[in-house]
Amino acid sequence: TASSEELGPADEYSGRMDVEVDSPGPSQVICSVPLRARSGIGRIHAPKDLQTVRLSAPLHKSSQQTLPLKNAGNIEVQLKLKESFSVTPDDLSLGVGEEKGIVVSFKAQTNRQSKESLLTILVLPCGPQYEVTLIGEVLPEISENPALSAAVSAATIHSSGLTNHVPPILSNKQFVAWGGVTLGRAVQQKLVLRNIAADSTQKLRLLIRGQDQDCFQLQSLFSPEERLTRHGELSIRPKEDFTVYLLFAPTRVACMLAKLEIKQAGVRLSQPGVKFTIPLSGYGGTSNIILEDQRKQADGYLATLSDIAVSHVSKVCLCVRNTGSRAAFIKAIAFSDVHTRTFMDPSVISLSPSQFVLKERTLSSAGIPDTTGFVV
């Protein structure tokens, strides 16, 4: 969208996050956390008349320039600035319509005529990301030609790249997490990209990068054949949604991390790039809990308490085995009605211990390691 386009108010959302045990079978909600969010556009502007920031310094001297940045979007943004020059501050918050200046400093420490770096302005947590080229040059200590010093350019910042070249792309997910996946298997997830522009087709380049990039793949995205890849390009027409299918296939029992980079394709090299980053995470291995020496039924196991009598404590020991490749957190709860999740009076049935961690491929000697008591 053009930088002059008026933005409406940010959208407000509410929801709830349910926390459950990550297990292959049915699980119950441990707790619920209410969620509130605001959805909008974070748009960073630099002054139009500040096309070039000139920094030049003699050897062992330094110079600096303030670059104002303004949030022209409709949501508050948190910026992180990274580069090998000196930038103060290296992170800042911008409210809607707020403007703050960052100071870029260059110190000539060697006789090298120039030093090139990349200033990265990242809107946390996942973009967009602006990349700006910085070039610092060392001035001669003595120059008989005054025009020579005036012509030295130390840093070039294309402010038009900060205002007009942000692709109008939205994603329905800020991150993609798989949880535990069994080794040797692959699990698919998807995210949806939307082009909110009214009259322009967006060409995007997608790339999976990171320490565990080999475990994540793009699936059936760029051709009708069933194939996997870690990069590709796509086009999204105005007001159109595009579904990106991602595949996670763990290779070991560990947490695995990567990121999906989404960058505008077909941009001239002279323009700063804008990059969106979506974190990817998954864990190799799952737990699998069985009760030994108990009757297996369609919806679980059946354990029988014997010798039930008034004022007599009846006990049963359950042996729990974890046959999976990942440790399991086990919590035992007694219900008077399983379907309605009605808790049993603790004075009638007690469980000891009620929760514990069972390592992979191990057996709890008493299942629920001590005993289950039943009092009538």
Coordinates of C-alpha atoms in Angstrom, one line a residue:
T1 CA 0.0 0.0 0.0
A2 CA 1.1 3.6 -0.6
S3 CA 2.6 5.4 2.4
S4 CA -0.1 8.1 2.1
E5 CA -3.0 5.6 2.6
E6 CA -5.0 6.4 5.7
L7 CA -5.1 3.5 8.2
G8 CA -8.2 2.8 10.2
P9 CA -8.2 1.7 13.9
A10 CA -6.5 -1.5 14.8
D11 CA -8.7 -4.6 15.2
E12 CA -9.3 -6.0 18.7
Y13 CA -9.4 -9.7 19.4
S14 CA -10.1 -11.8 22.5
G15 CA -9.7 -15.5 23.1
R16 CA -8.5 -18.2 25.5
M17 CA -5.4 -20.4 25.6
D18 CA -6.0 -23.9 27.1
V19 CA -3.0 -25.7 28.5
E20 CA -3.0 -29.5 28.1
V21 CA -0.5 -32.3 28.5
D22 CA 1.2 -33.1 25.2
S23 CA 0.3 -36.8 24.8
P24 CA -0.8 -39.0 21.9
G25 CA -4.2 -39.7 23.4
P26 CA -7.1 -37.6 24.8
S27 CA -6.0 -35.1 27.5
Q28 CA -7.7 -32.7 29.8
V29 CA -7.3 -28.9 30.2
I30 CA -4.9 -28.1 33.1
C31 CA -5.6 -24.4 33.0
S32 CA -7.0 -21.6 30.8
V33 CA -5.4 -18.2 30.1
P34 CA -7.5 -15.4 28.7
L35 CA -5.9 -13.6 25.6
R36 CA -6.4 -10.2 24.1
A37 CA -4.7 -8.9 21.0
R38 CA -4.6 -6.0 18.6
S39 CA -4.1 -6.5 14.9
G40 CA -2.9 -3.7 12.7
I41 CA 0.0 -2.4 10.6
G42 CA 3.4 -1.2 11.9
R43 CA 4.7 1.1 9.3
I44 CA 8.1 2.9 9.8
H45 CA 8.7 6.2 8.0
A46 CA 11.9 8.2 7.7
P47 CA 11.9 11.9 6.5
K48 CA 11.5 12.2 2.7
D49 CA 14.2 14.9 2.6
L50 CA 16.7 12.7 4.4
Q51 CA 17.7 10.6 1.4
T52 CA 21.4 10.5 2.3
V53 CA 23.1 10.6 5.7
R54 CA 26.7 11.8 5.3
L55 CA 29.2 10.6 7.8
S56 CA 32.9 11.2 7.3
A57 CA 35.7 11.3 9.8
P58 CA 39.6 11.6 9.9
L59 CA 41.5 8.7 11.2
H60 CA 40.8 8.0 14.9
K61 CA 38.0 10.5 14.9
S62 CA 34.2 9.9 14.8
S63 CA 31.1 11.6 13.5
Q64 CA 27.4 10.9 14.0
Q65 CA 24.0 11.7 12.5
T66 CA 20.5 11.4 13.9
L67 CA 17.9 9.6 11.8
P68 CA 14.3 10.2 12.9
L69 CA 12.0 7.2 12.6
K70 CA 8.2 7.5 12.8
N71 CA 5.5 4.9 13.4
A72 CA 2.9 5.7 10.7
G73 CA 0.9 2.5 11.4
N74 CA -2.0 2.0 13.7
I75 CA -0.4 -0.3 16.3
E76 CA 2.5 0.3 18.7
V77 CA 5.8 -1.3 17.5
Q78 CA 9.0 -2.4 19.2
L79 CA 12.1 -2.0 17.1
K80 CA 15.4 -3.8 17.3
L81 CA 18.4 -2.2 15.5
K82 CA 21.4 -4.3 14.6
E83 CA 24.6 -3.4 12.7
S84 CA 28.4 -3.1 13.2
F85 CA 28.5 0.7 13.3
S86 CA 27.4 2.3 16.6
V87 CA 23.7 2.8 16.9
T88 CA 22.0 4.5 19.9
P89 CA 19.7 3.2 21.1
D90 CA 19.7 -0.4 19.8
D91 CA 16.0 -0.9 20.6
L92 CA 13.1 1.5 21.1
S93 CA 9.3 1.6 21.3
L94 CA 7.2 3.7 19.0
G95 CA 3.5 4.4 19.8
V96 CA 1.0 5.2 17.1
G97 CA 2.1 8.4 15.3
E98 CA 5.2 8.7 17.6
E99 CA 8.6 9.8 16.2
K100 CA 12.0 9.2 17.8
G101 CA 15.6 9.6 16.5
I102 CA 18.3 7.1 16.4
V103 CA 22.0 8.1 16.3
V104 CA 24.3 6.4 13.8
S105 CA 28.0 6.9 14.6
F106 CA 31.1 6.1 12.5
K107 CA 34.6 6.0 13.8
A108 CA 37.6 5.8 11.5
Q109 CA 39.8 3.3 13.2
T110 CA 42.0 2.0 10.3
N111 CA 43.4 3.4 7.1
R112 CA 40.9 1.5 5.0
Q113 CA 39.1 3.9 2.8
S114 CA 35.7 2.5 3.4
K115 CA 33.7 0.2 5.7
E116 CA 30.4 -1.3 4.6
S117 CA 27.7 -2.6 7.0
L118 CA 24.0 -3.4 7.1
L119 CA 21.6 -1.6 9.4
T120 CA 18.7 -3.9 10.3
I121 CA 15.5 -2.4 11.7
L122 CA 13.3 -5.2 12.9
V123 CA 9.8 -4.8 14.1
L124 CA 9.5 -7.3 16.9
P125 CA 8.7 -10.1 17.2
C126 CA 8.4 -11.2 13.6
G127 CA 8.8 -8.3 11.2
P128 CA 8.7 -6.6 8.9
Q129 CA 12.4 -6.1 8.7
Y130 CA 14.1 -3.2 6.9
E131 CA 17.7 -3.6 5.7
V132 CA 19.7 -0.4 5.1
T133 CA 23.2 -0.2 3.6
L134 CA 25.8 1.9 5.5
I135 CA 29.1 2.8 4.1
G136 CA 31.7 4.7 6.2
E137 CA 34.7 6.4 4.6
V138 CA 37.9 7.7 6.1
L139 CA 38.7 11.3 5.3
P140 CA 42.4 12.2 4.5
E141 CA 44.0 13.9 7.4
I142 CA 45.3 16.7 5.2
S143 CA 43.5 17.7 2.0
E144 CA 44.6 20.5 -0.3
N145 CA 41.4 20.1 -2.3
P146 CA 38.4 21.3 -0.3
A147 CA 36.0 19.8 -2.8
L148 CA 37.4 16.3 -2.0
S149 CA 36.2 16.4 1.6
A150 CA 32.8 17.7 0.6
A151 CA 32.3 14.9 -1.9
V152 CA 32.9 12.1 0.6
S153 CA 29.8 10.0 1.4
A154 CA 29.8 7.9 4.5
A155 CA 26.3 6.3 4.7
T156 CA 23.4 6.1 2.3
I157 CA 19.9 5.4 3.6
H158 CA 17.0 5.1 1.1
S159 CA 14.2 6.5 3.2
S160 CA 11.8 5.7 0.4
G161 CA 12.5 2.1 1.1
L162 CA 11.2 2.6 4.6
T163 CA 7.9 4.0 3.5
N164 CA 6.8 2.6 0.1
H165 CA 8.2 -0.9 -0.3
V166 CA 6.6 -2.8 2.5
P167 CA 4.6 -5.6 0.9
P168 CA 1.0 -5.5 2.1
I169 CA 1.0 -9.1 3.3
L170 CA -0.7 -10.5 6.4
S171 CA -0.3 -13.9 8.0
N172 CA -2.8 -15.7 10.2
K173 CA 0.1 -17.1 12.4
Q174 CA 3.0 -15.3 14.1
F175 CA 4.7 -18.7 14.7
V176 CA 4.2 -22.3 13.9
A177 CA 4.8 -25.0 16.6
W178 CA 4.4 -28.7 16.2
G179 CA 4.9 -30.0 19.7
G180 CA 6.1 -33.6 19.9
V181 CA 6.3 -35.6 16.7
T182 CA 7.3 -39.3 16.6
L183 CA 10.7 -40.0 15.0
G184 CA 10.4 -41.3 11.5
R185 CA 7.1 -39.5 10.9
A186 CA 6.2 -36.2 9.4
V187 CA 3.4 -33.9 10.4
Q188 CA 2.0 -31.1 8.2
Q189 CA 0.7 -27.7 9.3
K190 CA -0.3 -24.7 7.3
L191 CA -0.4 -20.9 7.4
V192 CA -2.3 -18.5 5.3
L193 CA -0.9 -15.4 3.6
R194 CA -3.2 -12.6 2.5
N195 CA -2.5 -9.8 0.0
I196 CA -4.5 -6.8 1.3
A197 CA -3.6 -4.6 -1.6
A198 CA -6.5 -3.5 -3.8
D199 CA -4.8 -3.5 -7.1
S200 CA -1.3 -5.0 -7.1
T201 CA -0.1 -8.6 -7.3
Q202 CA 2.6 -9.4 -4.7
K203 CA 5.5 -11.6 -5.7
L204 CA 7.2 -13.2 -2.6
R205 CA 10.3 -15.3 -2.1
L206 CA 10.0 -18.0 0.7
L207 CA 13.0 -19.6 2.4
I208 CA 13.5 -21.8 5.4
R209 CA 16.6 -21.1 7.3
G210 CA 18.1 -21.8 10.8
Q211 CA 20.0 -24.3 12.8
D212 CA 17.6 -27.2 12.1
Q213 CA 16.4 -26.2 8.6
D214 CA 16.8 -29.7 7.3
C215 CA 13.8 -30.9 9.5
F216 CA 11.4 -28.4 8.0
Q217 CA 10.1 -28.3 4.4
L218 CA 7.7 -26.4 2.2
Q219 CA 5.2 -28.9 0.7
S220 CA 3.4 -28.9 -2.7
L221 CA 3.7 -25.1 -2.9
F222 CA 5.1 -24.2 -6.3
S223 CA 4.1 -27.1 -8.6
P224 CA 1.3 -29.7 -8.8
E225 CA 3.8 -32.5 -8.1
E226 CA 4.2 -33.8 -4.6
R227 CA 7.6 -32.5 -3.7
L228 CA 9.5 -30.9 -0.9
T229 CA 11.7 -27.9 -0.9
R230 CA 13.1 -25.2 1.4
H231 CA 12.7 -22.3 -0.9
G232 CA 10.5 -21.0 -3.7
E233 CA 8.6 -18.0 -5.1
L234 CA 4.9 -17.3 -5.4
S235 CA 2.5 -14.6 -6.5
I236 CA -0.6 -13.5 -4.6
R237 CA -3.2 -11.5 -6.5
P238 CA -5.1 -8.5 -4.9
K239 CA -7.3 -9.5 -1.9
E240 CA -6.3 -13.2 -2.4
D241 CA -5.3 -15.7 0.3
F242 CA -2.5 -18.2 -0.3
T243 CA -2.1 -21.4 1.8
V244 CA 1.5 -22.4 2.6
Y245 CA 1.9 -26.0 3.7
L246 CA 4.8 -26.8 6.1
L247 CA 6.2 -30.2 7.0
F248 CA 8.1 -31.1 10.1
A249 CA 10.1 -34.4 10.2
P250 CA 12.3 -34.7 13.3
T251 CA 15.6 -36.5 13.1
R252 CA 16.4 -36.8 16.8
V253 CA 15.0 -36.5 20.3
A254 CA 15.5 -32.8 20.8
C255 CA 13.9 -29.4 20.3
M256 CA 14.4 -28.1 16.7
L257 CA 14.2 -24.5 15.6
A258 CA 14.2 -22.8 12.2
K259 CA 12.4 -19.8 10.6
L260 CA 10.4 -19.1 7.5
E261 CA 11.6 -15.9 5.8
I262 CA 9.1 -14.2 3.5
K263 CA 10.7 -11.5 1.3
Q264 CA 9.4 -9.4 -1.6
A265 CA 10.7 -10.8 -4.9
G266 CA 11.7 -8.7 -7.9
V267 CA 12.9 -5.7 -5.9
R268 CA 15.9 -3.8 -7.4
L269 CA 19.2 -4.4 -5.6
S270 CA 19.4 -0.7 -5.0
Q271 CA 16.3 -0.8 -2.7
P272 CA 16.4 -2.0 0.9
G273 CA 14.8 -5.4 1.4
V274 CA 11.8 -6.0 3.6
K275 CA 11.7 -9.4 5.3
F276 CA 9.0 -11.1 7.4
T277 CA 10.1 -13.9 9.7
I278 CA 7.9 -16.6 11.1
P279 CA 9.6 -18.9 13.8
L280 CA 9.2 -22.6 13.4
S281 CA 9.6 -25.1 16.3
G282 CA 9.0 -28.7 17.0
Y283 CA 10.2 -31.5 19.2
G284 CA 11.4 -34.9 18.1
G285 CA 9.9 -37.9 20.0
T286 CA 6.7 -38.5 21.9
S287 CA 5.7 -40.3 25.1
N288 CA 3.4 -43.3 25.1
I289 CA 1.9 -44.5 28.4
I290 CA 0.5 -47.9 29.1
L291 CA -0.7 -49.6 32.2
E292 CA 0.8 -53.1 32.6
D293 CA -1.2 -56.1 33.9
Q294 CA -4.6 -54.2 33.5
R295 CA -7.5 -55.0 31.2
K296 CA -7.4 -52.9 28.1
Q297 CA -10.7 -51.4 26.9
A298 CA -11.6 -49.2 23.9
D299 CA -11.4 -46.0 25.9
G300 CA -8.7 -46.9 28.5
Y301 CA -7.9 -49.5 31.1
L302 CA -10.0 -51.2 33.8
A303 CA -8.5 -51.8 37.3
T304 CA -10.5 -53.6 40.0
L305 CA -10.4 -52.8 43.7
S306 CA -11.0 -56.0 45.8
D307 CA -11.9 -56.6 49.5
I308 CA -14.1 -53.5 49.7
A309 CA -15.7 -53.3 53.2
V310 CA -16.9 -50.6 55.5
S311 CA -14.1 -48.8 57.4
H312 CA -11.6 -50.9 55.4
V313 CA -8.9 -49.4 53.1
S314 CA -8.7 -51.1 49.8
K315 CA -5.6 -50.5 47.7
V316 CA -4.5 -51.1 44.1
C317 CA -1.1 -50.6 42.6
L318 CA -0.8 -49.5 39.0
C319 CA 2.4 -50.1 37.0
V320 CA 2.9 -47.4 34.4
R321 CA 5.3 -47.8 31.6
N322 CA 6.5 -45.1 29.1
T323 CA 7.3 -46.9 25.8
G324 CA 7.9 -43.6 24.0
S325 CA 11.2 -41.8 23.3
R326 CA 10.3 -38.7 25.3
A327 CA 9.8 -38.2 29.1
A328 CA 6.1 -37.9 30.2
F329 CA 4.5 -35.8 32.8
I330 CA 1.8 -37.9 34.5
K331 CA -1.0 -36.5 36.6
A332 CA -3.6 -38.8 38.3
I333 CA -7.0 -37.4 39.0
A334 CA -10.1 -39.3 40.4
F335 CA -13.5 -38.4 38.9
S336 CA -16.9 -39.5 40.1
D337 CA -18.1 -38.9 36.6
V338 CA -15.6 -39.1 33.8
H339 CA -17.9 -37.7 31.1
T340 CA -18.8 -34.5 33.1
R341 CA -15.3 -34.3 34.6
T342 CA -16.7 -34.2 38.1
F343 CA -14.0 -34.6 40.7
M344 CA -14.2 -37.4 43.3
D345 CA -14.3 -36.4 47.0
P346 CA -10.6 -36.8 48.2
S347 CA -11.8 -38.3 51.4
V348 CA -13.2 -41.3 49.4
I349 CA -10.3 -41.9 47.0
S350 CA -6.8 -40.7 47.5
L351 CA -3.9 -41.0 44.9
S352 CA -0.3 -41.0 45.9
P353 CA 1.7 -39.5 44.2
S354 CA -0.8 -37.6 42.2
Q355 CA 1.8 -36.4 39.6
F356 CA 5.3 -37.3 38.5
V357 CA 7.6 -37.4 35.6
L358 CA 8.4 -40.8 34.0
K359 CA 11.5 -41.0 31.8
E360 CA 11.4 -42.5 28.3
R361 CA 11.4 -46.3 28.1
T362 CA 11.1 -46.7 31.9
L363 CA 8.7 -48.4 34.3
S364 CA 7.3 -46.9 37.4
S365 CA 7.6 -49.8 40.0
A366 CA 4.1 -49.1 41.3
G367 CA 2.8 -47.2 38.3
I368 CA 1.2 -44.5 40.3
P369 CA 4.4 -45.2 42.3
D370 CA 2.9 -45.9 45.7
T371 CA -0.7 -46.9 46.2
T372 CA -4.3 -45.9 45.4
G373 CA -6.5 -46.1 48.4
F374 CA -10.3 -46.5 48.4
V375 CA -12.2 -45.9 51.6
V376 CA -15.9 -46.7 52.0

